[in-house]
PDB file of C-alpha atoms and ligand atoms in Angstrom:
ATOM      1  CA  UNK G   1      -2.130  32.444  67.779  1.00 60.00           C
ATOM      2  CA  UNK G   2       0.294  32.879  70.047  1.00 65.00           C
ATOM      3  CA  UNK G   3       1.623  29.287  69.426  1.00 66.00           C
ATOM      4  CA  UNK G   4       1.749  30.221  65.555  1.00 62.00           C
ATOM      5  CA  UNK G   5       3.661  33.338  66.425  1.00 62.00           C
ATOM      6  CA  UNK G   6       6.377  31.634  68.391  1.00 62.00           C
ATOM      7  CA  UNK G   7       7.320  28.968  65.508  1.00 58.00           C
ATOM      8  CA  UNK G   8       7.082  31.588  62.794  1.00 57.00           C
ATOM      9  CA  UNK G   9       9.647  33.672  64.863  1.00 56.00           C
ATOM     10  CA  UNK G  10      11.988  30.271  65.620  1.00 57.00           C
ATOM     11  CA  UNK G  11      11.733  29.663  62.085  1.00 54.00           C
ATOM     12  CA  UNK G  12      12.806  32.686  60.700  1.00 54.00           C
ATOM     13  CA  UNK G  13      15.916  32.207  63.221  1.00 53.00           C
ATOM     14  CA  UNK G  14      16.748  28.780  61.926  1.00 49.00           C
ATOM     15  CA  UNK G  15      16.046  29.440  58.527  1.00 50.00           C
ATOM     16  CA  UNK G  16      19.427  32.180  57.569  1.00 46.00           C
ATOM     17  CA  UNK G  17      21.676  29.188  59.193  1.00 48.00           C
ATOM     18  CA  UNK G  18      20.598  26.993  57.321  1.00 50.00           C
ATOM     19  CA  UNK G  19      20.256  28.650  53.864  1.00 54.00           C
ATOM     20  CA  UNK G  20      24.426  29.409  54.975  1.00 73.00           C
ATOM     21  CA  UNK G  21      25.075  25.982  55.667  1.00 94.00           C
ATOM     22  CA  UNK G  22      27.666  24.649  53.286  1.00 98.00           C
ATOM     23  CA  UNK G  23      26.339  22.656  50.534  1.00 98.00           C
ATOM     24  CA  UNK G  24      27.786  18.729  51.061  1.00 98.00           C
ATOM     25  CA  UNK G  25      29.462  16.881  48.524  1.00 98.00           C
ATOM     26  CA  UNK G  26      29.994  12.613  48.250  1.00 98.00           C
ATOM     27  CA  UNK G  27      33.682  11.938  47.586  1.00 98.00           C
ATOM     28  CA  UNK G  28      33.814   9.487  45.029  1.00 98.00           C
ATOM     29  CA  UNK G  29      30.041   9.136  45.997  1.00 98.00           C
ATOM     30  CA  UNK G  30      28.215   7.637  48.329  1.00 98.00           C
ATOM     31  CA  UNK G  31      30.036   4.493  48.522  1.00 98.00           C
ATOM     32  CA  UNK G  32      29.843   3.566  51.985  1.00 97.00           C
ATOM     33  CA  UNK G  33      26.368   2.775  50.706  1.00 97.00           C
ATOM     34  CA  UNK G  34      27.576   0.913  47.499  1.00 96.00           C
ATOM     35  CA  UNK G  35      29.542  -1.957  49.433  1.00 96.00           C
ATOM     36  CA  UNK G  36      32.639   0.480  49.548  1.00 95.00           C
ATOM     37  CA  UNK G  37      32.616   1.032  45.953  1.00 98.00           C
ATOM     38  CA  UNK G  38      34.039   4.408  45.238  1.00 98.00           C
ATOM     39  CA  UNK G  39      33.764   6.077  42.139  1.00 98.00           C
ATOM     40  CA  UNK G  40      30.626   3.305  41.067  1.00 98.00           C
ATOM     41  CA  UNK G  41      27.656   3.688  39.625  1.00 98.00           C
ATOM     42  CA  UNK G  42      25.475   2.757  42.375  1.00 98.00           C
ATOM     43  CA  UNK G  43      27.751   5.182  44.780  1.00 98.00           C
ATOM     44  CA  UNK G  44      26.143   8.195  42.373  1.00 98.00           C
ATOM     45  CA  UNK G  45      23.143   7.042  42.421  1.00 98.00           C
ATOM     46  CA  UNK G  46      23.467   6.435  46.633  1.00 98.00           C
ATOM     47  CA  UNK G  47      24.324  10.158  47.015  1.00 98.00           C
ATOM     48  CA  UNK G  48      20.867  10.991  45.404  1.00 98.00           C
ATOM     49  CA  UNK G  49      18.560   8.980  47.047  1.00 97.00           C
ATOM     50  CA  UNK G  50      20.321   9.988  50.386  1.00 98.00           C
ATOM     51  CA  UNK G  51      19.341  13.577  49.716  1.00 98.00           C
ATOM     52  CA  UNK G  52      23.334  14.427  49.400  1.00 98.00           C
ATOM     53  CA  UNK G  53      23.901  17.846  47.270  1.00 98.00           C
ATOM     54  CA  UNK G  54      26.419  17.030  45.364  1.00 98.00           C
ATOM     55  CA  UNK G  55      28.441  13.887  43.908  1.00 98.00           C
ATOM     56  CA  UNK G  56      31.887  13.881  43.463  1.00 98.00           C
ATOM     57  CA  UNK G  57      34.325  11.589  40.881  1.00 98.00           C
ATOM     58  CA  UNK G  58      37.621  11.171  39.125  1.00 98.00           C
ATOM     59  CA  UNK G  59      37.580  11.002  35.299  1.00 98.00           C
ATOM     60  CA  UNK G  60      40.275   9.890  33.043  1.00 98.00           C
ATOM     61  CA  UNK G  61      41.033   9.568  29.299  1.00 98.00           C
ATOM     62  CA  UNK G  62      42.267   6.432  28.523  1.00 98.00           C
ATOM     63  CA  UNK G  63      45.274   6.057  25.523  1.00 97.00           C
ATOM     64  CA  UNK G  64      42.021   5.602  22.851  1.00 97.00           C
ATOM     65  CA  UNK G  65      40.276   7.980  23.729  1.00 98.00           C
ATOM     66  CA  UNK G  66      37.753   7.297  26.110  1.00 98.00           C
ATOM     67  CA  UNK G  67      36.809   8.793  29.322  1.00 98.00           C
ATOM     68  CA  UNK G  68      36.653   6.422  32.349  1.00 98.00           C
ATOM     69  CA  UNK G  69      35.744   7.750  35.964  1.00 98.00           C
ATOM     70  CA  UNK G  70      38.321   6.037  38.475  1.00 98.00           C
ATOM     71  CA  UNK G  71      40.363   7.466  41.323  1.00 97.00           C
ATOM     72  CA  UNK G  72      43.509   5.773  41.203  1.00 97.00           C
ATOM     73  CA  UNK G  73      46.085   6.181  37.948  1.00 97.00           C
ATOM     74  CA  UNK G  74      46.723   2.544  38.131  1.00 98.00           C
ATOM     75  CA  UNK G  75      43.943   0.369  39.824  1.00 97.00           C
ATOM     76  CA  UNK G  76      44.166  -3.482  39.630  1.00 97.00           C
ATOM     77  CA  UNK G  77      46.707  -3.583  37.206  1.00 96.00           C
ATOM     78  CA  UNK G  78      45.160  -1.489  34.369  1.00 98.00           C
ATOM     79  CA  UNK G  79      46.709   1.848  34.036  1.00 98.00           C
ATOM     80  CA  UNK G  80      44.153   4.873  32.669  1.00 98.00           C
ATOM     81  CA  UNK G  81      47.162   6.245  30.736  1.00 97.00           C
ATOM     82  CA  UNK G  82      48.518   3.852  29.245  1.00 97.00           C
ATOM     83  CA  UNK G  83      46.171   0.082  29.044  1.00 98.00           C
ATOM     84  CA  UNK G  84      43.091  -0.148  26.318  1.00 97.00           C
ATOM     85  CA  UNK G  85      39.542   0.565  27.307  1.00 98.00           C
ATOM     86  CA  UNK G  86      39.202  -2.889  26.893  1.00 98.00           C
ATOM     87  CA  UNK G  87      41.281  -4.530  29.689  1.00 98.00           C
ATOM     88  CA  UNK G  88      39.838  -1.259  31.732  1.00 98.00           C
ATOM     89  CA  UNK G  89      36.317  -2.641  31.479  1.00 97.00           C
ATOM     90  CA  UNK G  90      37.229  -5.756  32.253  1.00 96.00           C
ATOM     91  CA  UNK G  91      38.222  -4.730  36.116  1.00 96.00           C
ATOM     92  CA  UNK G  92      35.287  -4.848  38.579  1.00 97.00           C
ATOM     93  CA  UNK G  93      34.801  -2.825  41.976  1.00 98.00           C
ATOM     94  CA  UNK G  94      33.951  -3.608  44.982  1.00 97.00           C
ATOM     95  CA  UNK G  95      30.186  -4.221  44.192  1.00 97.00           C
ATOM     96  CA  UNK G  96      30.544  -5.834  41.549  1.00 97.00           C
ATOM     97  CA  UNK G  97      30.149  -3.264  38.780  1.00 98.00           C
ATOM     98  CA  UNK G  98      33.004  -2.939  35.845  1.00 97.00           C
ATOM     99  CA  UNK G  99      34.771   0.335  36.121  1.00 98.00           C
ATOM    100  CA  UNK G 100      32.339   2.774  34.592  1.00 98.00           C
ATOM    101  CA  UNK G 101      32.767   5.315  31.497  1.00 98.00           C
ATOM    102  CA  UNK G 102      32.456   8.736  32.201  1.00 98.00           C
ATOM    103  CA  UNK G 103      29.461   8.488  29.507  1.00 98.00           C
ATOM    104  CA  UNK G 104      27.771   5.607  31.768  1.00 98.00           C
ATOM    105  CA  UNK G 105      28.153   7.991  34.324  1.00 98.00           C
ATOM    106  CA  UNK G 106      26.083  10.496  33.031  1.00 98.00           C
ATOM    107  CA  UNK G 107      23.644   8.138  31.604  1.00 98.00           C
ATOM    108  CA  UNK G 108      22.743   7.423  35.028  1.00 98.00           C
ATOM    109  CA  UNK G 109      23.133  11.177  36.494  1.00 98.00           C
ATOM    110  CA  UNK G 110      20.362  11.865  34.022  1.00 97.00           C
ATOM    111  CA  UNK G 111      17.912   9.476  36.274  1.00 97.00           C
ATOM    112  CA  UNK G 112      18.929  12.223  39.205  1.00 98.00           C
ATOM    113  CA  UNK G 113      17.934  15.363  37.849  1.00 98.00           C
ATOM    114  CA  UNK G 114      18.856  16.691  41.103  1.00 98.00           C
ATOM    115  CA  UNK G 115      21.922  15.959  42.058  1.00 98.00           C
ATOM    116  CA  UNK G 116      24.912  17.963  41.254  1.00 98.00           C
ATOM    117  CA  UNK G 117      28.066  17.154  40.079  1.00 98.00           C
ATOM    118  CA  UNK G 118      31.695  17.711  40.743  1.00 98.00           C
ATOM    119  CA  UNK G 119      34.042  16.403  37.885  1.00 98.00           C
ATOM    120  CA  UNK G 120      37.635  15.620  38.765  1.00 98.00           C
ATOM    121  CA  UNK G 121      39.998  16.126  35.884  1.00 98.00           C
ATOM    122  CA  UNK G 122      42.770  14.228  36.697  1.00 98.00           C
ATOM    123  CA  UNK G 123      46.288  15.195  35.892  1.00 98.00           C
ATOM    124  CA  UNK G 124      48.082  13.502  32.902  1.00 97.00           C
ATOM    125  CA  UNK G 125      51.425  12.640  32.702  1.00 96.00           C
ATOM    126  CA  UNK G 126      51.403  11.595  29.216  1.00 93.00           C
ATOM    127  CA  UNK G 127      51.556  15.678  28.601  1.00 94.00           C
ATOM    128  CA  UNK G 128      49.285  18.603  28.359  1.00 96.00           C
ATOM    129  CA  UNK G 129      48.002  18.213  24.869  1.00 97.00           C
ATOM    130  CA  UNK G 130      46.599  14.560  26.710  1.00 98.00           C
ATOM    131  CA  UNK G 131      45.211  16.978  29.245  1.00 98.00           C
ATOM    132  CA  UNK G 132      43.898  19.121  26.838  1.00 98.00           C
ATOM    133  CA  UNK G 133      42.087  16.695  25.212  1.00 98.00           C
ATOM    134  CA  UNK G 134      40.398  15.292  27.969  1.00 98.00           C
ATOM    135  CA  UNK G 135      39.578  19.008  29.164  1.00 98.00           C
ATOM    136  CA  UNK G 136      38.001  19.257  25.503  1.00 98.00           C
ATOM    137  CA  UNK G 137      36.454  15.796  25.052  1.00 98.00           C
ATOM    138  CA  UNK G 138      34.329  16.414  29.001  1.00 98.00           C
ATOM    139  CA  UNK G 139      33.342  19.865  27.953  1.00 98.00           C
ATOM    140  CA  UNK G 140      31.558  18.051  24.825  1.00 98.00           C
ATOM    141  CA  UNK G 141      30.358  15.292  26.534  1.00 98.00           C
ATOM    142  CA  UNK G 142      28.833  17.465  29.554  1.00 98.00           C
ATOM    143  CA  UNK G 143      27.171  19.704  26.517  1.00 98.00           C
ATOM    144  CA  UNK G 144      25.419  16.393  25.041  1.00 97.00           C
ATOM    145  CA  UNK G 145      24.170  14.819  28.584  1.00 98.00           C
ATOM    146  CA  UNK G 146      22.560  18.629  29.306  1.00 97.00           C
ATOM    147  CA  UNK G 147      24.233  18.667  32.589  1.00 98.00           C
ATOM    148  CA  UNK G 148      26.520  21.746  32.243  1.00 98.00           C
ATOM    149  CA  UNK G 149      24.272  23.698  35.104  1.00 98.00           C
ATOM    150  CA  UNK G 150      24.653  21.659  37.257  1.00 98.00           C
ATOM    151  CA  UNK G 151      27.869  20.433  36.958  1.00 98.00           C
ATOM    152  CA  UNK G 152      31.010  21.808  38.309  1.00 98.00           C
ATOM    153  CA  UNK G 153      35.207  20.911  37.695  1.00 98.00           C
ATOM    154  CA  UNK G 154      37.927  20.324  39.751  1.00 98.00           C
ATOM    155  CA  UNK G 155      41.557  19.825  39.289  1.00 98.00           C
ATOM    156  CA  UNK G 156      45.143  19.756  40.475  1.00 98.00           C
ATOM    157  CA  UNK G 157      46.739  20.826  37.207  1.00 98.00           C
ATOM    158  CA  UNK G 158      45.657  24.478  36.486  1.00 98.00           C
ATOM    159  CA  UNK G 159      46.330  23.711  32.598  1.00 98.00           C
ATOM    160  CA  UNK G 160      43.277  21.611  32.865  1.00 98.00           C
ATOM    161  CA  UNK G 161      41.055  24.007  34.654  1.00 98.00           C
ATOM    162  CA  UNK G 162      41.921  26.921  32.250  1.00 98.00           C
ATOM    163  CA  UNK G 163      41.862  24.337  29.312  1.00 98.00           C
ATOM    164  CA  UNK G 164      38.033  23.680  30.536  1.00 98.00           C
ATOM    165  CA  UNK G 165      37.394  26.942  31.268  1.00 98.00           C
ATOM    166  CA  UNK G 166      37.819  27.843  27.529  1.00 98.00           C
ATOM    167  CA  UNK G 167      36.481  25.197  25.652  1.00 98.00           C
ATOM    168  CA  UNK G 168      34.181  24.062  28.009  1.00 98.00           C
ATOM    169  CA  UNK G 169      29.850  25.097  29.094  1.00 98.00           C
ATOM    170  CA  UNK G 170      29.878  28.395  30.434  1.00 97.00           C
ATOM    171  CA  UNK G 171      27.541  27.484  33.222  1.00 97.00           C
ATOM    172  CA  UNK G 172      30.156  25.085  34.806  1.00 98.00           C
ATOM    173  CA  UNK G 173      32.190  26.643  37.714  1.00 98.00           C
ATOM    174  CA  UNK G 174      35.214  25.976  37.973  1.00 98.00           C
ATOM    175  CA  UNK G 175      37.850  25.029  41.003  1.00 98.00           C
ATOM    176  CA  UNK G 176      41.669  24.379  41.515  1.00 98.00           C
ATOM    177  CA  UNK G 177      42.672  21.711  44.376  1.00 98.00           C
ATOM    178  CA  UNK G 178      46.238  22.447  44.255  1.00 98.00           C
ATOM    179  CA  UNK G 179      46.473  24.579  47.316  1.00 98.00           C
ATOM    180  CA  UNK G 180      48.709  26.847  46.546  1.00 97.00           C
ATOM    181  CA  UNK G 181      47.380  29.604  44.744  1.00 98.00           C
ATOM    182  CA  UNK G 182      46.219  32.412  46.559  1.00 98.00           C
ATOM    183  CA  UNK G 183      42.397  33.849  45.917  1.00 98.00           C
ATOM    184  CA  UNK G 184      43.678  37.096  44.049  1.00 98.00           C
ATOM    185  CA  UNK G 185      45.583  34.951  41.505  1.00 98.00           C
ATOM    186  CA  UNK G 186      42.564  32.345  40.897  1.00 98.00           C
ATOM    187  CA  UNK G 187      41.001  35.780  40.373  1.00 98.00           C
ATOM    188  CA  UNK G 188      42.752  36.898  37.908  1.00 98.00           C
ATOM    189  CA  UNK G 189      43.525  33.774  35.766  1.00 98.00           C
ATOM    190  CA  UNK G 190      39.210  33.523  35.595  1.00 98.00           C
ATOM    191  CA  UNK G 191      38.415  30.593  37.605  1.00 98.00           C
ATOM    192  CA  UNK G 192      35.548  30.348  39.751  1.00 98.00           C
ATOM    193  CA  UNK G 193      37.154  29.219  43.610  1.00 98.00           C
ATOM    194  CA  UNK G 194      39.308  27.237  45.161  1.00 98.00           C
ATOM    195  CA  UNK G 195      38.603  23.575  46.120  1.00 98.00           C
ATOM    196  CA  UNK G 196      41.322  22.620  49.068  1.00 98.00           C
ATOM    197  CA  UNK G 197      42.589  20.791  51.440  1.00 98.00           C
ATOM    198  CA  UNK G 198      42.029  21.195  55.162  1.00 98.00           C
ATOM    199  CA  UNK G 199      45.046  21.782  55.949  1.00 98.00           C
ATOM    200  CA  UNK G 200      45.496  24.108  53.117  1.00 98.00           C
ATOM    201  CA  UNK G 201      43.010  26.444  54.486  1.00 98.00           C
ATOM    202  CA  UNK G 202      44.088  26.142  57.805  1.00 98.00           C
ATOM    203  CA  UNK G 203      47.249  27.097  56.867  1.00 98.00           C
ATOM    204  CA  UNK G 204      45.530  30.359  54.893  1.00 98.00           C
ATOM    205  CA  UNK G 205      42.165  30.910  57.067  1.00 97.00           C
ATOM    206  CA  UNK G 206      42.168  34.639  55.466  1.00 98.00           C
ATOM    207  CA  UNK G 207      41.800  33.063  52.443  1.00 98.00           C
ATOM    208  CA  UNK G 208      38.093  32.191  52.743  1.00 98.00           C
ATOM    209  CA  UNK G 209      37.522  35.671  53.160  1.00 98.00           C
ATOM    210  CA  UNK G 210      39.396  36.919  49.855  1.00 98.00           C
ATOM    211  CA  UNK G 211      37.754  34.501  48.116  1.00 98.00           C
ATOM    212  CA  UNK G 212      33.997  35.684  49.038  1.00 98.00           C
ATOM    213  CA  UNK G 213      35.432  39.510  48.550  1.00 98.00           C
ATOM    214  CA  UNK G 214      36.134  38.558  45.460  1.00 98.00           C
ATOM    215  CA  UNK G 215      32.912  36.833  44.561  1.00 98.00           C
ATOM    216  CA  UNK G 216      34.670  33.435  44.981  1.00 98.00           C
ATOM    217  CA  UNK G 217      33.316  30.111  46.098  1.00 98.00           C
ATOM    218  CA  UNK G 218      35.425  27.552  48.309  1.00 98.00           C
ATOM    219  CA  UNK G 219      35.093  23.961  48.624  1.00 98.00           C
ATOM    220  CA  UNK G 220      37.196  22.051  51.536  1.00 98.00           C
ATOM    221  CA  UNK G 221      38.343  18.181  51.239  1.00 98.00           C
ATOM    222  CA  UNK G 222      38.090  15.728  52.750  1.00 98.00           C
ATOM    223  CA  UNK G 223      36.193  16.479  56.014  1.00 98.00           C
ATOM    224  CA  UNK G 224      34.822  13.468  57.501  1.00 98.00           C
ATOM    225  CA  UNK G 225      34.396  14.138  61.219  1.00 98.00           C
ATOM    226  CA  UNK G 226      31.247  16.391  62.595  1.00 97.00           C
ATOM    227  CA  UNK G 227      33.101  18.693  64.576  1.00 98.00           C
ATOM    228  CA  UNK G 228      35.914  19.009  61.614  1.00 98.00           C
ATOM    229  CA  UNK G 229      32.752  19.839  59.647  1.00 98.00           C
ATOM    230  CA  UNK G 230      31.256  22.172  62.087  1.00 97.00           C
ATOM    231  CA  UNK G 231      34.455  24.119  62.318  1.00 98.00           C
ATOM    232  CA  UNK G 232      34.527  24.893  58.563  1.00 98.00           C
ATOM    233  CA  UNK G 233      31.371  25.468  58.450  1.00 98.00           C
ATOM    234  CA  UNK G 234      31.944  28.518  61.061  1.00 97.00           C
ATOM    235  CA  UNK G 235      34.921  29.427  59.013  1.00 97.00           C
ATOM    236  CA  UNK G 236      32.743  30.294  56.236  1.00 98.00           C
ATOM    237  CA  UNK G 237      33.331  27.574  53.841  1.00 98.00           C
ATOM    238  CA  UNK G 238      30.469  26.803  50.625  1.00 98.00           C
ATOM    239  CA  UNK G 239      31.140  23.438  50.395  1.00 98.00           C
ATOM    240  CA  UNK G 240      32.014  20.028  52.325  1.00 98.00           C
ATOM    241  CA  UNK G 241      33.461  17.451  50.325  1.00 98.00           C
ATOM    242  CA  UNK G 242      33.023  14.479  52.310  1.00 98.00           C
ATOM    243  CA  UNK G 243      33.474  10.694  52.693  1.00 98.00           C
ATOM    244  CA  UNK G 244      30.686  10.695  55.332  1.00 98.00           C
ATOM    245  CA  UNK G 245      28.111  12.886  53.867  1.00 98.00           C
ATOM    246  CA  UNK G 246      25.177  11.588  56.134  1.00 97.00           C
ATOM    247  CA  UNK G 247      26.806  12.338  59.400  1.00 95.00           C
TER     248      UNK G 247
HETATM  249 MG1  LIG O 301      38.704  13.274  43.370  1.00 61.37          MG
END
């Protein structure tokens, strides 16, 4: 009895730090486990079957019209801007794979029913009706996977974050990665947190505060080390966006 007492009193000591822990998140996925393929396939599905949270990846809308999930603008030549899906699907990663659509993408995020997933709008410079239509063409194709609740999108261009946040699912949050817009403003233009930078919120540590007093999430990038994560984690933060998400 006595023994039952003493692990129903450790767990209920353990248990609110852990229900506080922030929630982890793959950047670009779990590719260390997909042969260093970042933004593949395989690296989504990697982040599931490790047990990660969330999944993170960069989409782009290509000149006709199709959404492609890459980091870089230009990546072995092909340009997301600018080349046809065509030579685009032609490039393979590191595994192997060819550079996936976004709709390939959720294809397979259907197989992980639990796994969430943070959507990277990336910044256009072909111009903000581009932008716009990207915004507009993921907010459709998030609605026709079913994945809008557990979904959530990031940006650096705030015209593409309150594009999304008009046309797009309700139930997806989202978060600006600029850095350099203060809690109370996010507030007020209707977006759901802030998504930034280490440094960023090192250089504003107050600003983890504001957020939560104003009933607003924060996400911090890219925090690979375990005492960089355990010092965020102390600082308050909801999320971990991380290239080592197992560590
Ligand atoms: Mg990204």
């Amino acid at each position: 009895m006595k023994k039952l007492l003493a692990i129903i009193i450790t767990l209920l000591a353990i248990l609110p730090a852990w229900a506080d822990s922030p929630k982890i998140v793959a950047h670009r996925g779990y590719w260390k486990a997909a042969s260093g393929a970042q933004n593949s396939i395989e690296a989504l599905a990697k982040a599931d079957t490790a047990g990660i949270w969330g999944a993170e990846f960069d989409v782009w809308l290509t000149p006709d019209d199709v959404l492609v999930v890459n980091h870089n603008r230009v990546f072995k030549g092909v340009n997301m801007e600018t080349s046809p899906i065509d030579s685009i699907l032609a490039v393979t990663l590191a595994n192997g794979e060819t550079l996936p659509t976004l709709e390939a993408y959720l294809q397979e995020a259907q197989r992980h029913p639990d796994l969430h997933l943070v959507l990277e709008l990336k910044p256009m410079v072909s111009g903000i009706e581009r932008e716009d239509e990207a915004a507009r063409r993921v907010a459709e194709m998030i609605e026709a996977y079913g994945v809008a609740d557990r979904t959530d999108i990031i940006s650096f261009s705030i015209n593409m974050c309150l594009t999304f946040k008009k046309v797009g699912p309700k139930q997806c949050e989202v978060y600006y990665l600029g850095g350099n817009i203060a809690p109370k403003e996010i507030k007020r233009l209707c977006l759901d947190g802030i998504d930034y930078n280490g440094g960023d919120l090192d250089a504003h540590p107050d600003w983890i505060q504001q957020a939560h007093d104003l009933g607003l999430k924060v996400n911090v990038w890219t925090i690979d080390k375990p005492e960089s994560k355990r010092r965020y984690t102390d600082m308050g933060v909801d999320f971990i966006t991380t290239n080592t998400p197992t560590e």
